[in-house]
Each structure stands twice: as C-alpha cells, then as structure tokens.
Short mmCIF file of C-alpha atoms in Angstrom, two decimals:
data_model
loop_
_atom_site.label_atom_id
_atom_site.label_comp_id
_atom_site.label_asym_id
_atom_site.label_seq_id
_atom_site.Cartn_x
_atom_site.Cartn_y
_atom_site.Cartn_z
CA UNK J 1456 7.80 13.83 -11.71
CA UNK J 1457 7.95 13.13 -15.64
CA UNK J 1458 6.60 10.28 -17.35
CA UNK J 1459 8.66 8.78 -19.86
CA UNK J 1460 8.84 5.51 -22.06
CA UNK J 1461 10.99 3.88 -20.65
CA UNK J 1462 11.88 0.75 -22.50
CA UNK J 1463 13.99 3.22 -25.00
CA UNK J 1464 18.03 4.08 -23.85
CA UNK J 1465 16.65 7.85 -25.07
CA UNK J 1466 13.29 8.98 -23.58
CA UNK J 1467 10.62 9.28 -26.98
CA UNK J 1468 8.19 11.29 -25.33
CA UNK J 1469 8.11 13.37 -22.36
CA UNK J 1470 5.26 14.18 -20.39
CA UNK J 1471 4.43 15.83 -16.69
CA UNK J 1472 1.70 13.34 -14.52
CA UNK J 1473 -0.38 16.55 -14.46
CA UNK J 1474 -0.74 16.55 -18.00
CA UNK J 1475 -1.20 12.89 -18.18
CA UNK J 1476 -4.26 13.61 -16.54
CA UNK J 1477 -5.69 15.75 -18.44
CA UNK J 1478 -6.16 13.66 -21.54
CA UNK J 1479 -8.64 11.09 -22.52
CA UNK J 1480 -8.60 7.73 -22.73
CA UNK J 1481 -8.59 8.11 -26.53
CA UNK J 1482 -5.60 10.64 -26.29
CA UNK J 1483 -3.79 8.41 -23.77
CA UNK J 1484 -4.21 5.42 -26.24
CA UNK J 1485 -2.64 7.16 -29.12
CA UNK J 1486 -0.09 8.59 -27.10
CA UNK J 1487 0.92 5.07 -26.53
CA UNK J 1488 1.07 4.41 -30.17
CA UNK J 1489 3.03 7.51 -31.15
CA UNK J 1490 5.64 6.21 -28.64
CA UNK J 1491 5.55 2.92 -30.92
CA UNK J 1492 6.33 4.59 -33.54
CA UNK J 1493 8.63 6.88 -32.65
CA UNK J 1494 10.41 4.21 -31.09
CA UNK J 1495 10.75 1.68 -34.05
CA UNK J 1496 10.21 -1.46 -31.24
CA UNK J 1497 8.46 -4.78 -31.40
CA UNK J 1498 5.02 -4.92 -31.42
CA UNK J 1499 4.80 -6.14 -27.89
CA UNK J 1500 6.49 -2.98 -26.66
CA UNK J 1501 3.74 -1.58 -28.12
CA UNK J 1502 1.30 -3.95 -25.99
CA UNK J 1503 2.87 -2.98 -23.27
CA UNK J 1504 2.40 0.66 -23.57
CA UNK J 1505 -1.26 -0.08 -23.86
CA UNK J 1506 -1.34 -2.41 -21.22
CA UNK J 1507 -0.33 0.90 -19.08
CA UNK J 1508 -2.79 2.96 -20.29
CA UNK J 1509 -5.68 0.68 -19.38
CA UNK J 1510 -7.70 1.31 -16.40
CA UNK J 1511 -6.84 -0.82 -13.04
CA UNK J 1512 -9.66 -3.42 -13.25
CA UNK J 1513 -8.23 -4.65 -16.96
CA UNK J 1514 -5.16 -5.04 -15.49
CA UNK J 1515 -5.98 -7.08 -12.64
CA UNK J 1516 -8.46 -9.04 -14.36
CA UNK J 1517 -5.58 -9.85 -16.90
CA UNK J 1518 -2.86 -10.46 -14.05
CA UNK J 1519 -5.28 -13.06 -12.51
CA UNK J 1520 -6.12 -14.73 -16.04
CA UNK J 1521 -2.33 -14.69 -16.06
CA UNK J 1522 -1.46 -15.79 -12.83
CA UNK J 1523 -3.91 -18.82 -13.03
CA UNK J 1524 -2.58 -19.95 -16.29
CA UNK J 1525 0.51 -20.46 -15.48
CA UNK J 1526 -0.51 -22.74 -11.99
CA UNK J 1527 -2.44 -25.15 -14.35
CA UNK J 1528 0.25 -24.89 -16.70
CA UNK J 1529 2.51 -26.10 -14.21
CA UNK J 1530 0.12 -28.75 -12.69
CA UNK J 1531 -0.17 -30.09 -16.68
CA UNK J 1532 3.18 -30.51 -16.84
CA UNK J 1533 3.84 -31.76 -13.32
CA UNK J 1534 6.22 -28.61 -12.60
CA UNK J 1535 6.20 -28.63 -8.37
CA UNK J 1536 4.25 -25.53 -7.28
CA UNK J 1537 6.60 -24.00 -4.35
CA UNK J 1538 5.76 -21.34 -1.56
CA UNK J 1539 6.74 -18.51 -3.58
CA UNK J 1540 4.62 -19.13 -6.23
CA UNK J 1541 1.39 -19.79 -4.31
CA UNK J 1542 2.49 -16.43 -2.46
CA UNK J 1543 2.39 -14.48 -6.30
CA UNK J 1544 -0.70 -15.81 -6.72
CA UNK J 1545 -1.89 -14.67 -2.82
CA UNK J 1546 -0.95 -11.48 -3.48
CA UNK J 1547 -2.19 -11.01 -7.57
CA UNK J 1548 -5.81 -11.90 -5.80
CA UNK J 1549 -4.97 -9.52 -2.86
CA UNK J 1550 -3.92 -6.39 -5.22
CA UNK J 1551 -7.07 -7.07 -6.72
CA UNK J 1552 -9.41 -7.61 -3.60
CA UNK J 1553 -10.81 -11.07 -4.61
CA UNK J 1554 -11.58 -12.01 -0.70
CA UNK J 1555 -12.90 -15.53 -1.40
CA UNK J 1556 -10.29 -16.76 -3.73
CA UNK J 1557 -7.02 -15.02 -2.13
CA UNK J 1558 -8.73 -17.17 1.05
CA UNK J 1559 -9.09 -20.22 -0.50
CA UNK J 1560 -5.32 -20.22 -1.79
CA UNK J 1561 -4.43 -20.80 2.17
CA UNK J 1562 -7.38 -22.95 3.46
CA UNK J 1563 -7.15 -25.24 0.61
CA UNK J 1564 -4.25 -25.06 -1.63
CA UNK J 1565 -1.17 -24.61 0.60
CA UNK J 1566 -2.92 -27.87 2.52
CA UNK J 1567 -3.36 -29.53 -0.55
CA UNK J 1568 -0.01 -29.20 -1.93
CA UNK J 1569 1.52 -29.83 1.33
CA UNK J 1570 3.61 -26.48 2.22
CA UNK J 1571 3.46 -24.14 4.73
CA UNK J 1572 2.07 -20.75 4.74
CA UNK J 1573 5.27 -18.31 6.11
CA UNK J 1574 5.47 -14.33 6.37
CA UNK J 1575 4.65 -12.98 2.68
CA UNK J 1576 1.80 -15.48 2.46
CA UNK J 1577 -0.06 -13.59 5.87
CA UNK J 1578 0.95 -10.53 4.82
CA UNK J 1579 -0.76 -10.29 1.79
CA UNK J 1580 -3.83 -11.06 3.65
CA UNK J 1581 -3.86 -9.09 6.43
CA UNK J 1582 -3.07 -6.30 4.38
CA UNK J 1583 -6.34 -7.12 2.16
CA UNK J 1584 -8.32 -7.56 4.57
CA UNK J 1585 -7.62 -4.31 6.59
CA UNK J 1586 -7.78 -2.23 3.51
CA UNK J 1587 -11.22 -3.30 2.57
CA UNK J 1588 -12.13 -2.46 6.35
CA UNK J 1589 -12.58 -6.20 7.71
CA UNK J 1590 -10.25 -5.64 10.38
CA UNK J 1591 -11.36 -8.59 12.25
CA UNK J 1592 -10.81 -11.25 9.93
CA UNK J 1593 -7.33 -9.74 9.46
CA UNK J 1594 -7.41 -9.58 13.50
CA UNK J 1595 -8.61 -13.38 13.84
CA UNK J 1596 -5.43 -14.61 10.84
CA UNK J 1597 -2.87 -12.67 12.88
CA UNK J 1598 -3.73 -14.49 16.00
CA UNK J 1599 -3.81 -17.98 14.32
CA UNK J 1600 -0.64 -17.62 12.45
CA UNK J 1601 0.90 -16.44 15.71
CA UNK J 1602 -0.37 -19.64 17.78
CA UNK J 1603 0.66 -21.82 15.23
CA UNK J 1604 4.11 -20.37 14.16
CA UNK J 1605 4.90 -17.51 16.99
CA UNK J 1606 5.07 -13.91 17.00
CA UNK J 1607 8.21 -14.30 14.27
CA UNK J 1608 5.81 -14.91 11.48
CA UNK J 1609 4.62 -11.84 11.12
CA UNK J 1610 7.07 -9.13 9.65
CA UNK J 1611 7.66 -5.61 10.59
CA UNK J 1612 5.01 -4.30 7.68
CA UNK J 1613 2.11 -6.51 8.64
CA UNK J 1614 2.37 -5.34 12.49
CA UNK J 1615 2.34 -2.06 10.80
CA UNK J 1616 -0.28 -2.91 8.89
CA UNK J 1617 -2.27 -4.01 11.56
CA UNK J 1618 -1.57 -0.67 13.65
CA UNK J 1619 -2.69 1.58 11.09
CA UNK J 1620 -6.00 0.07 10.75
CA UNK J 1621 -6.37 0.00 14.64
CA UNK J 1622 -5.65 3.42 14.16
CA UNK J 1623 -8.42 4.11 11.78
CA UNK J 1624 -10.83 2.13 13.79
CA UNK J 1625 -10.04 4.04 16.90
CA UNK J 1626 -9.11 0.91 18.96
CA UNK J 1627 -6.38 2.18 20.34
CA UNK J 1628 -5.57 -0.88 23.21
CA UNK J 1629 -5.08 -3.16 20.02
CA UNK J 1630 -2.59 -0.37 18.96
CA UNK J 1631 -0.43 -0.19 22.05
CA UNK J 1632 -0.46 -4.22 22.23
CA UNK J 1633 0.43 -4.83 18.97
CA UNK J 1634 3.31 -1.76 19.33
CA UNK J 1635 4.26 -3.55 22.49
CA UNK J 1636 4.76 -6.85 20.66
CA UNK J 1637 7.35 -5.39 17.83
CA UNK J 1638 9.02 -3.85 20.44
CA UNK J 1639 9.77 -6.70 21.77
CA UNK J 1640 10.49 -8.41 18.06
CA UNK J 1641 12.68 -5.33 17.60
CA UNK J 1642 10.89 -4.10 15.05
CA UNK J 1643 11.01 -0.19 14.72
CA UNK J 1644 7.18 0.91 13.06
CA UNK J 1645 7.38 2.49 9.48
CA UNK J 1646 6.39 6.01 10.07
CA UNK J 1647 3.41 5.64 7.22
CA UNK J 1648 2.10 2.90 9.58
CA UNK J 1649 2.49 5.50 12.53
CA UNK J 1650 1.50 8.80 10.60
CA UNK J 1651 -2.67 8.56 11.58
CA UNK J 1652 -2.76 7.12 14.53
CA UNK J 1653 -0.34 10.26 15.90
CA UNK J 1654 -3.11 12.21 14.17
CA UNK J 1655 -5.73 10.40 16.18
CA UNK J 1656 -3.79 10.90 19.62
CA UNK J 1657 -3.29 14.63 19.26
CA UNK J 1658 -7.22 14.81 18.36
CA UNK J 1659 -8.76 12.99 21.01
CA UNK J 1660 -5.53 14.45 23.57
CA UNK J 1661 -4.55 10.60 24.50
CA UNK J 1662 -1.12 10.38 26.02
CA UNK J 1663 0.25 6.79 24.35
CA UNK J 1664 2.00 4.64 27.09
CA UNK J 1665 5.14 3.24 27.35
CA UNK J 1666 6.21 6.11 24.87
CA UNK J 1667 4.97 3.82 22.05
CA UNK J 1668 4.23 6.79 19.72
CA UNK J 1669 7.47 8.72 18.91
CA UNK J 1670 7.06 12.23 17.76
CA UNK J 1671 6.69 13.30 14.46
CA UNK J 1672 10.02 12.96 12.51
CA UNK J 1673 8.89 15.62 9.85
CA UNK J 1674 7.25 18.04 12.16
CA UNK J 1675 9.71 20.70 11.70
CA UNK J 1676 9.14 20.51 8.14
CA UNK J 1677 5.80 21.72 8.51
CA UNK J 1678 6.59 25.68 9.59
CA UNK J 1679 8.80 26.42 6.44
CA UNK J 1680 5.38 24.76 4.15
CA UNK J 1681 3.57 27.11 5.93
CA UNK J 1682 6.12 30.38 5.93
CA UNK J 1683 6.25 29.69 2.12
CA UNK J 1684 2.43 29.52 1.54
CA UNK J 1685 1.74 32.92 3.73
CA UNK J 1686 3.84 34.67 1.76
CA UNK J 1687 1.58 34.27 -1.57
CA UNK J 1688 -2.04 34.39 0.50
CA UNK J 1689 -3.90 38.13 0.60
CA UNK J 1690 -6.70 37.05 2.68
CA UNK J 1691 -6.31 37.97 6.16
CA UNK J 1692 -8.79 35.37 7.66
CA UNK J 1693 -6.47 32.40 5.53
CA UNK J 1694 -3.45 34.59 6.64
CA UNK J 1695 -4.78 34.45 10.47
CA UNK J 1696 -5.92 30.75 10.02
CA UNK J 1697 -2.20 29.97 8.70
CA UNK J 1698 -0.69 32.07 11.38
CA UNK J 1699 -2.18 29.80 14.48
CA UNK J 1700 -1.23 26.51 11.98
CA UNK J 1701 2.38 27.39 12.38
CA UNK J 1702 2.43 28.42 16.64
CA UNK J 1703 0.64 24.82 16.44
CA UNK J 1704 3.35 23.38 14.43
CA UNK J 1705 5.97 25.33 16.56
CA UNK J 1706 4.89 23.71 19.44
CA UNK J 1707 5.63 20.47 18.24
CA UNK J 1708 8.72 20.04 17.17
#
C-alpha cells in the first residue's frame, strides 16, 4: 500500500496511506506542490495533484459542475446526447447522493430525448438508493424496470446490490427471492454482496433454503489470523476469548 505520483515514469515521492493520514490538510497541500516541483510538469499536473488532495464534497461538487457543462455544451452545439452519456451523468449525481436530480435524469430526460433507460442506467440508482437506506424506492425501480424490460435488465451487481441491503434490513424472504431469480439468470452473487447477510444467518441461526447461501469461501483463512494474533497477546482473558474464536472458526470450514 504506497502512495505515489503517478503521472511521473519514476515515482517523485513516496509515501505509506498511514502516513498520509497523519498530515494536515495544509501538509497534504504542499505535499502536492513539492511533487510539482520535483517533477518539472505542467501546471495542470499540478491541479491535478490538488484536485486529489481535496476533500470528497469539492470533488463531487466539481464533477457535477463538470458533468453538466458539458450536456449544455452539447445541446448548444446540437451534439446528440446518447445513453452512455446520460448514464455518466446518472451515476456523477449517484456518487454524489443528489436523490432528486439523479431521479429526474430518468423521469424526464431519457423521455425527453427519446432513449431508453438499459442496465447501467438502473444500476446506478438502485445502488443510490440502497446506500442511503431507501430500500424501497430502490425496491419499487427494480420491479418497474423488470415489468417493463424483464428480469435481463438488471445485471449481476444490482441483484447483488439489492441482496445486501435486504440483508441489512433483515428481510430475509426478499433475499431468498431475489437469490432465486439470479439463479435462474445464472448469475453467481459477488461474495461482498453475500458477506453480511451470511453474518446475519449464523446470528439469528436461520438455515437459507434452496442452499442459496454458500459457505464462506475465506473461512479457513480465519484460524491462521487468529493463530498469528495469539501468539503476540499476554492476556489470558483475550487469549481465552481468541481461543473459542478459532474452535468457532474450526467449525466452519
């Protein structure tokens, strides 16, 4: 994990995230303009280096200002706005959790230009919408791009999407319908989509039908983390506490 600059063939600066950290906003600023220097670059290299070190909201404020630019841009010169490019803008709104105007680019624009929504442009909002917890708007777009296009339209991540935040909701019924339906897309779950709601089964000792929930691939990983971390632990109640972690473990592989 280093963090270099790396718009240079040679690295100018080299840096661990942990120390990154630690500095200011000051420090990481003229961090940014040593690597200028050091690199003898165009200004907008320099810009860029900035543009890192800002905090998140700058640079999704300044991706949107962006974004937006360029759609009148186009409309001024009567470029043709396509699918993908609506979809950027979909998902430049959805990275930054603007609800109202990431929903207004498929209730009004798509209609207005004429083009049809397909499986990038739901996607970016379901996956909006479950991370800022509205799980049933997310629930009620699913089910309308489904009736309208089929169960095709949604991809293997949005399905996934959708499962985790059943997960974290603890509607589990939703989970093992939704995990019936990419089983019969053929769609195999990405185990970060699968991680919690294995958690959540094992807590609340719910037996998932159909053998929906596989087991853990990394489970036997877990044993050797904990062998290594007894060995540097003096304490015998963390000792005893890491002991019964491992039988645990053990038992589930």
């Amino acid at each position: 994990g280093k963090v270099i600059a790396a718009w240079e063939e040679k690295p100018v600066f080299e840096m661990s995230k942990k120390q990154i950290r630690r500095l200011s906003k000051a420090e990481k600023k003229q961090l940014a303009y040593d690597a200028l220097l050091k690199s003898k670059h165009n200004l907008s290299t320099g810009l860029m280096a900035l543009e890192t070190m800002d905090s998140p909201r700058a640079v999704e404020k300044r991706n949107i200002e962006k974004a937006e630019a360029l759609i009148r841009e186009m409309d001024a010169k009567q470029i043709p706005v396509d699918g993908g490019t609506l979809n950027n803008l979909l998902r430049v709104y959805s990275l930054a959790f603007r609800l109202n105007r990431a929903q207004d680019v498929l209730d009004r624009q798509f209609p207005e230009r004429k083009l049809e929504p397909d499986s990038h442009t739901y996607a970016a909002l379901i996956e909006m919408y479950t991370r800022v917890s509205r799980l049933d708007t997310a629930v009620k777009i699913a089910k309308e791009a489904r009736r309208e296009h089929g169960d095709g339209i949604l991809n293997c991540a949005t399905y996934g999407c959708l499962v985790d935040g059943f997960a974290r909701a603890h509607r589990f019924d939703e989970c093992w319908e939704t995990l019936r339906t990419m089983r019969r897309l053929s769609y195999k779950p990405y185990e970060k989509h699968m991680r919690l709601l294995r958690i959540r089964c094992v807590q609340r000792r719910i037996n998932p039908p159909d053998g929906l929930v596989s087991r853990d691939p990394n489970a036997w990983r877990k044993p050797h983390v904990i062998q290594k971390a007894l060995k540097s632990v003096r304490d015998s109640k963390k000792r005893k506490k890491l002991t019964n972690m491992q039988i645990h473990a053990m038992q589930r592989i």
